[in-house]
Structure formats: C-alpha cells, structure tokens
C-alpha cells in the first residue's frame, strides 16, 4: 500500500514533464543588424557606423573627444519597427556595460521597451517580463494578435537601451506566426543635440525618454544625439549636423554649459551663435530650436545651483537677441518658463523622472508644432494619425512611401486627395482595385492628376499625410479634396466640418499657390439625408476658409433623394458608370492645362 501513492506521484510528474515538453514553443529568430534593408531607426549615418547600433559615423572617432565617442555607442533613441500577428514575442540581446546606474534603473539603462500601433493609429504599451543576465531577455505574452479589421497584425516599435551599448540583438516569434520587418521611415527627422537629459536620464524605460515621447507625439523620426555630461555645442558635432536632411534642429546643451564646467561665459555665448550660423549657412531652409536650461528642482533653496542655470539662460538670451538682430531667421527659443518643470519632476534635482520626461515632451510639442505648422485641435478629426484598416487590400505605409518618392520624381499638377473612392478609381500607382480607370485616364490623367487616395482614410489620416511631407517640395496647380465619408459613423457633423476646415488650412499652408477644391461627401446608401445637410455646412465652411466648393455627388441621386444603386458596387463605391458621371460633373471645376504647358508636354 505505501508504494501506490509513490507510483501515482511519479506518474503524475512524468505526465506533467511530458506535457510541458509537448507545449514548448519553437521560436523563429530575426537579427535586425543582418537585415537586407535598413531597419535600425534613429541613426543619421546608418551606412557609416562602426558597429550596428552606434549613433555617430566611424569617421567621427578622429574628431570628437573620447567621452563623446564612447557615449555614441549607447543605443539611445534607436528603435526597430516591425509588423507582427502573434500572441507573444521574445527579445534577447547583450550589452557591454553595467546594467544599472545609482540613480537610474536597469530597465532604463539597459532595457528595451515595446509599443504598438493599432489599425486606427492609437498607441498601446506592451508589458514584458524581463531577466538581466549575460543575455538579457524580455518576454511579451498575452498579445492580441490582430485588430478588428483584418488578420494582418499590427505595427510594433521596439525602443533600445538608453545608456548601454547593444552588442547583438534578436527578436523571436513562435514558428508559423507572421513577422515582417519594416524599413526605416523616410520622412525628415527631428535632430536633437543635447546632454544626459536628451540621452534619456533618468527614464524608467526607453520609451519614457522625452525624445521618445516626442517622437510618438509628432509620429516622426527622431535622431538622438544626447551625450551624458558632454553635450557642449562643440563644433565637431555641429559640423556633422548639416549632413542630415532634417525637419528641425534642436540644440539643448545648456545643462552641460554651466559655470561649474569651467567654460568662459563669452565662449558659451559664442558657441550658441556660431552653432546656429553654421547650421543656417549649410541648411538655410531648416529651422533651429534653441533651448534654455530647464533649471534644477532644488533651485528655489540652493542659491549656487540657481545661479548656474540663471546665468546660462542669460547667455542664451543674449545670444538669441544677437542672432535676431543680425537678421538670422528660422531660429526659435524654448524658454525655461515654457518648460515649467515642478519639484517632483526630477530624480536628483537634475535628471527628469518619468513625470518630468512627460512635461519636457509636452513643452517641446507645444513649441515645435507652431514651428512646423502642424497644429492639433480639440476634435479627433483635427488630430493627425496613421491607419492600417485596409491592410487586407493594400499597405498604407507603403503607399505613403510611394507617394513621397513619386512626387519627387514627377511632381503632380493636380493632387486628388481622398479615401477608397479615389484610391480605387484609377491612376498611378496601380491600385489592387480599379473601378473607373477609363474615366480617370480619359479626363484626369491628361490634366496631370495624381491619385492621393488611400482606402479607408478618414480626415485625420489625410491630415497626417499632409503633415508628413506629401505636399512638400513642389508647386501644384490645384488640390482636390474629397474626404469624410469614413468619419460619418464616428463623428458629429460639427467635428467633420471642423476637421475639413482644419485640413484645408494645412493644405493651403503647404501649397499657397494652388487653388483648393473642396468636394462634398458623396451620397451613400441610408445616409442621403444626413449627407445632404452636412454638405450645406461644408459649403459654408469652404467659404470661411476661402476655397471653392463643389457637390458633384448629386449626380448619384434619384428624384426621391435616394442613391441610384445602379451606379454603385455596394451603395458607397461607384462602379465604372458611376465614375463616368462623377468625372463629367466634376470636370468644370478642374483647372485646365494652359496652352504653354500643353506645348511643353
């Protein structure tokens, strides 16, 4: 009898072990450094680095001070983007330095951080279980593989360690799961030259560095050239910056230029002035944002420390005044008052907590949006974001990249902005669906029209595209806007009208010489009455923003006010006959090609 329980215990143990072995997950591993195209984002010189996760080009070793060169091996600001449909993933890697600092946790110094973008462009943070040994490992489990729209997964962004150098890194997903590396983005980056605060001290994790937060807020690449204790506006770094085709240069070095560093006040002032002049001479079109010392949180009690940042900011004020007096334009200043850190915003009086990082990022966003003319409003229709809803048919980001490449190679004469109704009409690049190619080719193509329609776009998605360079670098004759039907089930009429007005103003700012034609929303099944009244409000809004309005969608209505179903494929998208009628109604509003242009063509 005594042996029976022992037998069953052994049997149970063997069964559990067998079951465990049977459920062990087999992973497929991917190494970003060995990818066939660049995927490590945040590097300004990806083809010139000594090691895969460096921040400065190899040639800089000969010119910058050794402390700067050593810090450039830290992976601060680097991130890796990929698309995955999986319920779990693992990141394993090795670093070269100590895992933690006395005032900064290992998760910030040496950890990674994972964020996700859903198909509606909303951000989500992913929690991971981690272990810090010779090989560091993060396990992200319990992920919902797909969003509601499709089975194509979602985009993830993996932020790399802030204060350590990555020797190697791999990402693994279970065998059979979908995983697609995404190339580095081609939009112009925000370039930040700064101190330990810009590098990321003392964020609890990489995604909480203010530079990372700002990158998500603006949804634009960021180049982090923060060097702990060594951001000193040195010419060796400044002279590297113009080689970056930047959207904005940020110089945030005053925390390393206080009196205790031993640099004379005249030299500090001169470095500020000469840094701006160097950038302005070599990149006259790129704005420069100078930044005050944000202060020390114990400054109200410590007179010596208070004097350090007050004196530094006085030098900044003098330098900024001189630059403006000399007529140097596109130079801006983010003041200590505007940064407005509180007493709980720092770990040690100098380096921000996560709360301080958020406040830094908020201040930067408030300063940068007016500089770049990228405002946001109160409604969802006035807050730019991406989308991935139509992934079963096409890839939204790929189309955006193609658009940027196409307008550089062959600038459009007429830009036709829209959603799937425009996207699947016709034109180039060839869409997976083309329902009205004949009418497009007959009428719109000869006018030099390019198709800027993206399936399932809403007003806020078009706003993102306008903010992200699709209308930059050329002068169109006309911009046609037909957007809003995908907002009907989410937004009120007021939100739609305000969003359209917001969008039109953004278009006019980037194409001041183009006429803008704002079209009414096309009627759709069971939405005819609402759209009729909404288009009246859109027409009034067009007058307020001083653009032309047209309502060609009336061609789809029968006498009873309902749509003619024979002109649609599904009550929303026109068929070939519907597009023929639409373009006939639209033609009188399109800007004709002048005779001189015809002869050139």
Coordinates of C-alpha atoms in Angstrom, one line a residue:
X1 CA 0.0 0.0 0.0
X2 CA 2.7 2.6 0.8
X3 CA 4.1 2.2 -2.8
X4 CA 0.9 3.1 -4.5
X5 CA 0.9 6.9 -3.8
X6 CA 4.6 7.0 -4.8
X7 CA 3.8 5.3 -8.1
X8 CA 1.0 7.7 -8.9
X9 CA 3.2 10.7 -7.8
X10 CA 5.9 9.6 -10.2
X11 CA 3.4 9.0 -13.0
X12 CA 1.9 12.5 -12.4
X13 CA 5.4 14.1 -12.5
X14 CA 6.3 12.3 -15.7
X15 CA 3.0 13.3 -17.3
X16 CA 3.5 16.9 -16.4
X17 CA 7.0 16.9 -17.7
X18 CA 5.8 15.2 -20.9
X19 CA 3.0 17.8 -21.3
X20 CA 5.5 20.6 -20.7
X21 CA 7.8 19.3 -23.4
X22 CA 4.9 18.9 -25.8
X23 CA 3.9 22.6 -25.3
X24 CA 7.4 24.1 -25.5
X25 CA 7.2 27.0 -28.1
X26 CA 9.6 26.9 -31.0
X27 CA 10.7 30.4 -32.0
X28 CA 11.9 31.8 -35.3
X29 CA 14.7 34.4 -34.6
X30 CA 15.5 37.6 -36.6
X31 CA 18.6 39.7 -36.3
X32 CA 18.0 43.4 -37.3
X33 CA 21.7 44.0 -37.9
X34 CA 21.7 41.4 -40.7
X35 CA 18.5 42.5 -42.4
X36 CA 18.7 43.1 -46.2
X37 CA 17.5 46.7 -45.8
X38 CA 18.0 49.3 -43.0
X39 CA 15.7 48.7 -40.1
X40 CA 17.5 50.4 -37.2
X41 CA 15.8 53.8 -36.9
X42 CA 17.3 56.8 -35.2
X43 CA 20.7 56.6 -36.9
X44 CA 21.7 59.7 -39.0
X45 CA 24.6 57.8 -40.7
X46 CA 23.4 54.2 -41.0
X47 CA 25.9 53.2 -43.7
X48 CA 28.9 54.8 -42.0
X49 CA 28.7 53.4 -38.4
X50 CA 31.5 51.3 -36.9
X51 CA 29.0 49.0 -35.1
X52 CA 25.4 48.3 -36.0
X53 CA 23.9 50.2 -33.0
X54 CA 26.2 53.2 -33.0
X55 CA 25.0 56.8 -33.3
X56 CA 27.9 58.6 -34.8
X57 CA 29.7 57.8 -38.1
X58 CA 33.0 55.9 -37.8
X59 CA 34.9 59.0 -39.1
X60 CA 33.9 60.9 -36.0
X61 CA 36.2 59.0 -33.8
X62 CA 39.1 61.0 -35.2
X63 CA 37.5 64.4 -34.5
X64 CA 35.2 64.2 -31.4
X65 CA 36.5 63.9 -27.8
X66 CA 36.9 60.3 -26.5
X67 CA 34.0 60.7 -24.0
X68 CA 31.7 61.7 -26.8
X69 CA 32.8 58.9 -29.0
X70 CA 32.3 56.3 -26.2
X71 CA 28.8 57.6 -25.5
X72 CA 27.9 57.4 -29.2
X73 CA 28.0 53.6 -28.8
X74 CA 25.0 53.8 -26.5
X75 CA 21.8 53.0 -28.3
X76 CA 19.8 56.0 -27.0
X77 CA 17.0 56.9 -29.4
X78 CA 17.3 53.9 -31.6
X79 CA 14.2 51.8 -32.4
X80 CA 13.2 48.9 -34.5
X81 CA 9.8 48.7 -36.2
X82 CA 8.1 45.6 -37.4
X83 CA 4.7 44.2 -38.2
X84 CA 3.6 41.1 -36.4
X85 CA 0.5 38.9 -35.9
X86 CA 1.4 36.9 -32.8
X87 CA 0.3 36.4 -29.3
X88 CA 3.8 36.5 -28.0
X89 CA 7.4 37.6 -28.8
X90 CA 10.8 37.5 -27.2
X91 CA 13.7 39.9 -27.4
X92 CA 17.1 38.7 -26.4
X93 CA 20.3 40.7 -26.6
X94 CA 23.6 41.5 -24.9
X95 CA 25.1 44.8 -23.7
X96 CA 28.6 45.9 -23.0
X97 CA 28.2 47.9 -19.8
X98 CA 26.8 47.8 -16.3
X99 CA 23.0 47.1 -16.3
X100 CA 22.0 50.0 -13.9
X101 CA 23.2 53.3 -12.6
X102 CA 22.8 54.5 -8.9
X103 CA 20.0 57.0 -9.9
X104 CA 18.6 55.1 -13.0
X105 CA 17.1 51.6 -13.0
X106 CA 18.3 48.8 -15.2
X107 CA 15.1 48.9 -17.2
X108 CA 16.0 52.4 -18.4
X109 CA 19.8 52.0 -18.7
X110 CA 19.8 48.5 -20.4
X111 CA 16.2 47.6 -21.0
X112 CA 14.1 47.6 -24.1
X113 CA 10.6 48.9 -24.5
X114 CA 7.7 47.8 -26.8
X115 CA 4.9 49.9 -28.1
X116 CA 2.2 49.0 -30.6
X117 CA 0.1 51.0 -33.1
X118 CA -3.4 49.6 -33.8
X119 CA -5.2 49.9 -37.2
X120 CA -6.8 53.2 -36.1
X121 CA -3.5 54.8 -35.3
X122 CA -3.8 54.5 -31.5
X123 CA -0.8 53.8 -29.3
X124 CA -0.6 50.9 -26.9
X125 CA 2.2 49.9 -24.4
X126 CA 3.2 46.3 -24.1
X127 CA 4.4 44.9 -20.7
X128 CA 7.2 42.4 -20.8
X129 CA 8.7 40.1 -18.2
X130 CA 12.5 40.6 -18.2
X131 CA 15.7 39.0 -16.9
X132 CA 19.0 40.7 -16.8
X133 CA 21.9 38.2 -17.0
X134 CA 24.7 37.9 -19.5
X135 CA 22.0 37.6 -22.1
X136 CA 19.1 40.0 -21.4
X137 CA 15.7 38.8 -22.3
X138 CA 12.2 40.4 -22.5
X139 CA 9.1 38.1 -23.0
X140 CA 5.9 39.8 -24.2
X141 CA 3.0 37.4 -23.9
X142 CA -0.8 37.6 -24.0
X143 CA -0.8 39.9 -27.0
X144 CA -4.0 40.1 -29.1
X145 CA -2.6 39.1 -32.5
X146 CA -4.9 41.1 -34.7
X147 CA -7.3 44.1 -34.7
X148 CA -10.9 44.0 -35.7
X149 CA -10.3 44.9 -39.3
X150 CA -8.1 42.1 -40.7
X151 CA -5.7 39.3 -39.8
X152 CA -2.5 41.2 -40.7
X153 CA -1.4 42.0 -37.2
X154 CA -0.1 45.5 -36.2
X155 CA 2.9 47.6 -36.1
X156 CA 5.3 47.4 -33.1
X157 CA 8.1 49.7 -32.2
X158 CA 10.9 48.4 -30.0
X159 CA 13.0 51.1 -28.2
X160 CA 16.6 50.2 -27.4
X161 CA 18.6 50.8 -24.2
X162 CA 19.3 54.4 -23.3
X163 CA 22.6 54.1 -21.5
X164 CA 24.2 50.9 -22.8
X165 CA 25.7 49.6 -26.0
X166 CA 24.0 46.8 -27.7
X167 CA 26.4 44.0 -28.9
X168 CA 23.8 41.9 -30.6
X169 CA 20.0 41.6 -30.6
X170 CA 17.4 39.1 -31.8
X171 CA 13.6 39.1 -31.9
X172 CA 11.7 35.8 -31.9
X173 CA 8.1 34.9 -32.6
X174 CA 6.6 31.4 -32.5
X175 CA 7.0 29.4 -35.6
X176 CA 4.2 29.9 -38.0
X177 CA 3.3 33.4 -36.7
X178 CA 3.5 36.5 -39.1
X179 CA 6.5 38.8 -38.7
X180 CA 7.6 41.5 -41.2
X181 CA 10.5 43.9 -40.6
X182 CA 9.6 47.5 -41.5
X183 CA 12.2 49.8 -43.2
X184 CA 13.3 53.0 -41.5
X185 CA 11.0 55.8 -42.3
X186 CA 11.9 58.3 -45.0
X187 CA 10.3 61.4 -43.5
X188 CA 12.7 64.1 -42.4
X189 CA 13.7 63.7 -38.8
X190 CA 13.9 65.9 -35.7
X191 CA 17.6 66.1 -34.9
X192 CA 18.3 66.7 -31.2
X193 CA 21.8 67.6 -29.9
X194 CA 21.9 67.6 -26.1
X195 CA 23.0 66.3 -22.8
X196 CA 22.3 63.4 -20.4
X197 CA 18.7 64.6 -20.3
X198 CA 18.3 64.2 -24.0
X199 CA 20.1 60.9 -23.9
X200 CA 17.4 59.7 -21.5
X201 CA 18.5 60.1 -17.9
X202 CA 16.6 59.1 -15.8
X203 CA 13.7 57.5 -17.6
X204 CA 12.5 54.2 -16.1
X205 CA 12.4 52.6 -19.5
X206 CA 13.5 53.8 -23.0
X207 CA 10.0 54.7 -24.3
X208 CA 9.7 57.2 -21.5
X209 CA 12.6 59.4 -22.5
X210 CA 11.3 62.7 -23.6
X211 CA 12.8 62.3 -27.1
X212 CA 10.8 59.0 -27.5
X213 CA 7.6 60.6 -26.2
X214 CA 8.1 63.5 -28.6
X215 CA 8.7 61.0 -31.5
X216 CA 5.3 59.4 -30.8
X217 CA 3.5 62.7 -30.4
X218 CA 4.7 64.0 -33.7
X219 CA 5.0 60.5 -35.2
X220 CA 8.2 61.5 -36.9
X221 CA 11.7 60.0 -36.8
X222 CA 14.0 61.5 -34.1
X223 CA 17.8 61.5 -34.2
X224 CA 19.0 61.5 -30.5
X225 CA 22.5 63.0 -30.2
X226 CA 22.4 63.4 -26.4
X227 CA 25.7 62.8 -24.8
X228 CA 25.7 62.5 -21.0
X229 CA 27.8 65.3 -19.5
X230 CA 29.2 66.1 -22.9
X231 CA 26.6 68.0 -24.9
X232 CA 28.6 71.2 -25.2
X233 CA 27.9 72.6 -28.6
X234 CA 31.2 71.5 -29.9
X235 CA 32.0 72.3 -33.5
X236 CA 33.0 68.7 -34.2
X237 CA 29.4 67.7 -33.6
X238 CA 27.8 70.8 -35.1
X239 CA 29.7 70.4 -38.3
X240 CA 28.2 66.9 -38.7
X241 CA 24.6 68.0 -38.4
X242 CA 24.1 69.7 -41.8
X243 CA 24.8 66.3 -43.4
X244 CA 21.4 65.3 -42.0
X245 CA 18.4 66.3 -44.1
X246 CA 16.4 67.4 -41.0
X247 CA 13.0 68.8 -40.5
X248 CA 14.2 70.7 -37.4
X249 CA 17.5 71.0 -35.5
X250 CA 17.2 71.2 -31.7
X251 CA 20.2 72.5 -29.6
X252 CA 19.6 71.6 -25.9
X253 CA 23.1 71.8 -24.4
X254 CA 23.0 74.4 -21.7
X255 CA 22.9 71.9 -18.8
X256 CA 26.4 71.0 -19.8
X257 CA 27.5 74.6 -20.3
X258 CA 27.0 76.0 -16.8
X259 CA 29.8 77.8 -14.9
X260 CA 30.8 74.7 -13.0
X261 CA 32.0 73.1 -16.2
X262 CA 34.7 75.7 -16.5
X263 CA 33.9 77.2 -19.9
X264 CA 34.0 81.0 -20.0
X265 CA 30.7 82.9 -20.5
X266 CA 31.9 84.6 -23.7
X267 CA 32.8 81.2 -25.1
X268 CA 29.4 79.8 -24.2
X269 CA 27.6 82.7 -25.9
X270 CA 29.9 82.4 -28.9
X271 CA 29.2 78.6 -29.2
X272 CA 25.5 79.3 -29.3
X273 CA 25.8 81.9 -32.0
X274 CA 28.3 80.1 -34.2
X275 CA 26.4 76.8 -33.9
X276 CA 23.3 78.5 -35.3
X277 CA 25.2 80.3 -38.0
X278 CA 26.9 77.1 -39.2
X279 CA 23.5 75.3 -39.5
X280 CA 21.9 78.3 -41.1
X281 CA 24.7 78.7 -43.7
X282 CA 24.6 75.0 -44.7
X283 CA 20.9 74.3 -44.2
X284 CA 19.2 77.7 -44.6
X285 CA 15.7 76.2 -45.0
X286 CA 15.8 74.1 -41.8
X287 CA 14.6 75.8 -38.6
X288 CA 16.7 75.7 -35.4
X289 CA 15.2 75.5 -31.9
X290 CA 17.4 76.7 -29.1
X291 CA 16.5 75.5 -25.6
X292 CA 17.0 77.1 -22.2
X293 CA 18.4 75.3 -19.2
X294 CA 15.2 73.9 -17.6
X295 CA 16.6 74.5 -14.1
X296 CA 17.2 72.4 -11.0
X297 CA 14.2 71.4 -8.9
X298 CA 16.0 72.5 -5.7
X299 CA 16.9 75.8 -7.2
X300 CA 14.5 77.7 -5.0
X301 CA 16.5 76.7 -2.0
X302 CA 20.0 76.4 -3.4
X303 CA 21.3 79.8 -4.5
X304 CA 24.5 78.4 -6.0
X305 CA 22.7 75.9 -8.2
X306 CA 20.0 78.6 -9.1
X307 CA 22.8 80.9 -10.3
X308 CA 24.2 78.3 -12.6
X309 CA 21.1 77.9 -14.7
X310 CA 20.0 81.6 -14.4
X311 CA 23.5 82.7 -15.7
X312 CA 23.4 80.1 -18.5
X313 CA 19.9 81.2 -19.6
X314 CA 21.0 84.9 -19.6
X315 CA 23.8 83.9 -22.0
X316 CA 21.2 82.2 -24.2
X317 CA 19.0 85.3 -24.1
X318 CA 21.9 87.4 -25.2
X319 CA 22.9 85.1 -28.0
X320 CA 19.3 84.7 -29.2
X321 CA 18.9 88.5 -29.3
X322 CA 22.1 88.9 -31.3
X323 CA 21.1 86.3 -33.8
X324 CA 17.7 88.0 -34.3
X325 CA 19.3 91.4 -34.5
X326 CA 21.6 90.2 -37.3
X327 CA 18.5 89.1 -39.2
X328 CA 19.0 85.4 -38.9
X329 CA 15.6 83.8 -39.4
X330 CA 14.0 80.5 -38.6
X331 CA 15.6 80.5 -35.1
X332 CA 13.4 79.9 -32.1
X333 CA 13.8 79.6 -28.3
X334 CA 12.1 77.3 -25.9
X335 CA 12.4 79.0 -22.5
X336 CA 12.7 77.7 -19.0
X337 CA 9.3 79.2 -18.2
X338 CA 7.7 77.3 -21.0
X339 CA 9.3 74.0 -20.0
X340 CA 8.0 74.8 -16.5
X341 CA 9.2 71.7 -14.5
X342 CA 8.0 71.2 -11.0
X343 CA 9.6 69.9 -7.8
X344 CA 8.6 66.3 -8.4
X345 CA 9.9 66.3 -12.0
X346 CA 13.5 65.2 -11.2
X347 CA 15.3 62.2 -9.6
X348 CA 18.2 64.1 -8.3
X349 CA 17.4 67.7 -9.0
X350 CA 19.0 67.5 -12.5
X351 CA 17.6 64.5 -14.3
X352 CA 13.9 64.0 -15.0
X353 CA 11.7 61.4 -13.6
X354 CA 9.1 59.9 -16.0
X355 CA 6.8 62.7 -14.9
X356 CA 9.5 65.2 -15.8
X357 CA 10.1 63.5 -19.1
X358 CA 6.4 63.8 -19.9
X359 CA 6.5 67.5 -19.1
X360 CA 9.6 68.0 -21.2
X361 CA 7.9 66.3 -24.1
X362 CA 4.7 68.4 -23.7
X363 CA 6.8 71.6 -23.7
X364 CA 8.7 70.5 -26.8
X365 CA 5.5 69.6 -28.6
X366 CA 3.9 72.9 -27.8
X367 CA 7.0 74.7 -29.2
X368 CA 7.6 72.6 -32.2
X369 CA 4.1 72.3 -33.7
X370 CA 3.9 76.0 -34.5
X371 CA 7.4 76.0 -35.9
X372 CA 6.5 73.1 -38.3
X373 CA 2.9 74.4 -38.8
X374 CA 1.5 71.2 -37.5
X375 CA -1.3 72.2 -35.1
X376 CA -3.7 69.9 -33.5
X377 CA -7.3 70.7 -32.4
X378 CA -9.8 69.5 -29.9
X379 CA -11.7 67.0 -32.1
X380 CA -10.4 63.6 -33.3
X381 CA -10.7 64.9 -36.9
X382 CA -8.1 67.5 -36.1
X383 CA -5.5 65.2 -34.5
X384 CA -3.4 63.6 -37.2
X385 CA -2.8 59.8 -37.1
X386 CA -2.0 56.9 -39.3
X387 CA -4.2 53.9 -40.1
X388 CA -3.9 50.3 -41.2
X389 CA -7.6 49.4 -41.6
X390 CA -7.5 48.3 -45.2
X391 CA -4.4 46.0 -44.8
X392 CA -6.2 43.1 -46.5
X393 CA -6.1 45.0 -49.7
X394 CA -3.0 47.3 -49.6
X395 CA -0.3 48.5 -47.2
X396 CA -0.9 52.1 -46.1
X397 CA 2.7 53.0 -45.2
X398 CA 4.0 51.5 -48.5
X399 CA 1.6 53.7 -50.4
X400 CA 2.7 56.8 -48.4
X401 CA 6.4 56.0 -49.2
X402 CA 5.5 55.5 -52.9
X403 CA 3.7 58.9 -52.9
X404 CA 6.7 60.7 -51.4
X405 CA 9.0 59.0 -54.0
X406 CA 6.6 59.8 -56.8
X407 CA 6.2 63.5 -56.1
X408 CA 10.0 63.9 -56.1
X409 CA 10.4 62.1 -59.4
X410 CA 7.3 63.5 -61.1
X411 CA 5.5 66.3 -59.2
X412 CA 1.7 66.4 -59.8
X413 CA -0.1 69.2 -61.4
X414 CA -3.4 68.3 -59.7
X415 CA -3.4 66.5 -56.4
X416 CA -6.6 64.4 -55.8
X417 CA -6.9 63.6 -52.1
X418 CA -9.4 61.1 -50.9
X419 CA -10.2 57.7 -49.5
X420 CA -11.0 54.4 -51.2
X421 CA -13.5 56.1 -53.6
X422 CA -10.5 58.0 -55.0
X423 CA -7.9 55.3 -54.4
X424 CA -9.8 52.6 -56.4
X425 CA -10.9 54.9 -59.2
X426 CA -7.7 54.8 -61.3
X427 CA -4.4 56.5 -61.9
X428 CA -0.9 55.7 -60.6
X429 CA 0.5 53.8 -58.8
X430 CA -1.7 51.0 -59.9
X431 CA -4.1 50.0 -57.1
X432 CA -5.2 46.4 -56.3
X433 CA -8.7 47.6 -57.3
X434 CA -9.6 49.9 -60.2
X435 CA -13.2 50.5 -60.8
X436 CA -13.1 53.6 -63.1
X437 CA -9.7 53.5 -64.9
X438 CA -11.3 54.5 -68.2
X439 CA -12.8 57.8 -66.9
X440 CA -9.6 58.6 -64.9
X441 CA -7.4 58.1 -67.9
X442 CA -9.7 60.0 -70.3
X443 CA -10.1 63.1 -68.1
X444 CA -7.9 63.3 -65.1
X445 CA -4.6 61.8 -66.4
X446 CA -4.3 64.4 -69.2
X447 CA -4.6 67.2 -66.6
X448 CA -1.5 65.9 -64.7
X449 CA -3.6 64.5 -61.8
X450 CA -2.1 62.1 -59.3
X451 CA -4.1 59.9 -57.1
X452 CA -3.6 60.6 -53.4
X453 CA -6.5 58.4 -52.3
X454 CA -5.9 55.9 -49.5
X455 CA -8.5 53.2 -48.9
X456 CA -10.4 53.7 -45.6
X457 CA -8.8 57.0 -44.8
X458 CA -10.5 59.5 -42.6
X459 CA -10.0 63.2 -42.3
X460 CA -7.4 62.8 -39.5
X461 CA -5.4 60.3 -41.6
X462 CA -5.2 62.8 -44.5
X463 CA -4.1 65.4 -42.1
X464 CA -1.2 63.1 -41.0
X465 CA -0.2 62.7 -44.6
X466 CA -0.2 66.4 -45.2
X467 CA 1.9 67.0 -42.1
X468 CA 4.3 64.2 -43.3
X469 CA 5.6 65.7 -46.5
X470 CA 3.1 64.6 -49.2
X471 CA 2.5 68.2 -50.3
X472 CA 6.1 69.4 -49.7
X473 CA 8.8 70.3 -52.3
X474 CA 6.7 71.1 -55.3
X475 CA 4.0 73.6 -56.5
X476 CA 0.7 72.1 -57.7
X477 CA -1.8 74.0 -59.7
X478 CA -4.8 72.5 -57.8
X479 CA -5.6 70.3 -54.8
X480 CA -8.9 68.5 -54.9
X481 CA -10.2 67.2 -51.5
X482 CA -12.9 64.5 -51.3
X483 CA -12.8 63.0 -47.8
X484 CA -15.1 62.5 -44.8
X485 CA -17.4 59.5 -45.6
X486 CA -15.4 57.2 -43.2
X487 CA -16.0 59.7 -40.4
X488 CA -19.7 59.6 -40.6
X489 CA -20.2 56.7 -38.1
X490 CA -17.7 58.1 -35.6
X491 CA -18.1 61.9 -35.7
X492 CA -20.7 64.5 -35.5
X493 CA -21.3 66.9 -38.4
X494 CA -19.6 69.7 -36.4
X495 CA -16.5 67.5 -35.9
X496 CA -16.4 66.6 -39.6
X497 CA -16.8 70.2 -40.8
X498 CA -14.2 71.5 -38.3
X499 CA -11.8 68.7 -39.4
X500 CA -12.2 69.6 -43.1
X501 CA -11.6 73.3 -42.4
X502 CA -8.5 72.3 -40.3
X503 CA -7.3 70.1 -43.2
X504 CA -7.8 72.8 -45.8
X505 CA -5.8 75.3 -43.9
X506 CA -2.9 72.8 -43.6
X507 CA -3.1 72.2 -47.4
X508 CA -3.1 76.0 -48.1
X509 CA 0.0 76.5 -45.9
X510 CA 2.0 73.9 -47.9
X511 CA 0.6 74.7 -51.3
X512 CA 0.0 78.5 -51.2
X513 CA 0.0 78.9 -55.0
X514 CA -2.6 76.1 -55.6
X515 CA -6.3 76.5 -55.9
X516 CA -8.1 74.2 -53.5
X517 CA -11.4 72.5 -54.5
X518 CA -13.3 71.0 -51.6
X519 CA -15.9 68.5 -52.6
X520 CA -19.0 67.5 -50.7
X521 CA -19.2 64.0 -49.3
X522 CA -20.8 61.6 -51.9
X523 CA -24.2 60.3 -51.0
X524 CA -24.3 56.7 -49.7
X525 CA -27.0 54.1 -49.0
X526 CA -29.1 55.1 -46.0
X527 CA -27.1 58.2 -45.4
X528 CA -28.5 60.5 -48.1
X529 CA -30.5 62.9 -45.8
X530 CA -27.7 63.5 -43.4
X531 CA -25.1 64.0 -46.1
X532 CA -27.4 66.5 -47.9
X533 CA -27.5 68.7 -44.8
X534 CA -23.8 68.1 -44.0
X535 CA -22.7 69.2 -47.4
X536 CA -24.5 72.5 -46.9
X537 CA -22.4 73.1 -43.8
X538 CA -19.2 72.0 -45.7
X539 CA -20.1 74.6 -48.4
X540 CA -20.3 77.3 -45.8
X541 CA -17.0 76.2 -44.3
X542 CA -15.4 76.4 -47.7
X543 CA -16.4 80.0 -47.9
X544 CA -14.9 80.7 -44.5
X545 CA -11.5 79.2 -45.4
X546 CA -11.7 80.9 -48.9
X547 CA -11.7 77.8 -51.2
X548 CA -14.0 76.6 -53.9
X549 CA -16.8 74.1 -53.1
X550 CA -18.5 71.7 -55.4
X551 CA -21.0 68.9 -54.8
X552 CA -20.7 66.5 -57.7
X553 CA -22.3 63.7 -55.8
X554 CA -25.8 65.0 -56.7
X555 CA -25.3 63.1 -59.9
X556 CA -25.9 59.9 -58.0
X557 CA -29.3 60.9 -56.6
X558 CA -32.7 60.0 -58.0
X559 CA -35.7 62.3 -57.8
X560 CA -36.7 60.8 -54.4
X561 CA -33.4 61.8 -52.9
X562 CA -32.1 58.2 -52.7
X563 CA -29.0 57.0 -54.4
X564 CA -29.3 55.2 -57.8
X565 CA -28.0 51.8 -56.8
X566 CA -27.1 51.0 -60.5
X567 CA -24.2 53.5 -60.2
X568 CA -22.6 51.7 -57.2
X569 CA -20.9 48.5 -56.4
X570 CA -22.1 48.4 -52.8
X571 CA -24.0 51.6 -52.1
X572 CA -20.8 53.5 -51.3
X573 CA -18.2 53.0 -54.1
X574 CA -19.2 54.0 -57.6
X575 CA -18.9 51.5 -60.5
X576 CA -17.4 52.4 -63.9
X577 CA -20.7 54.1 -65.0
X578 CA -20.8 56.0 -61.7
X579 CA -17.3 57.3 -62.1
X580 CA -18.1 58.4 -65.7
X581 CA -21.0 60.5 -64.3
X582 CA -18.9 61.8 -61.4
X583 CA -16.0 63.0 -63.6
X584 CA -18.4 64.6 -66.0
X585 CA -19.9 66.6 -63.2
X586 CA -16.5 67.4 -61.7
X587 CA -14.7 68.4 -64.9
X588 CA -15.9 72.1 -65.0
X589 CA -14.2 72.6 -61.6
X590 CA -10.8 71.2 -62.6
X591 CA -8.1 73.6 -63.5
X592 CA -7.3 73.2 -67.3
X593 CA -3.8 72.9 -68.6
X594 CA -2.6 76.2 -70.1
X595 CA -1.7 76.2 -73.7
X596 CA 2.0 76.8 -73.0
X597 CA 2.0 73.8 -70.7
X598 CA 0.4 71.7 -73.3
X599 CA 3.1 72.6 -75.8
X600 CA 5.8 71.7 -73.2
X601 CA 4.1 68.3 -72.6

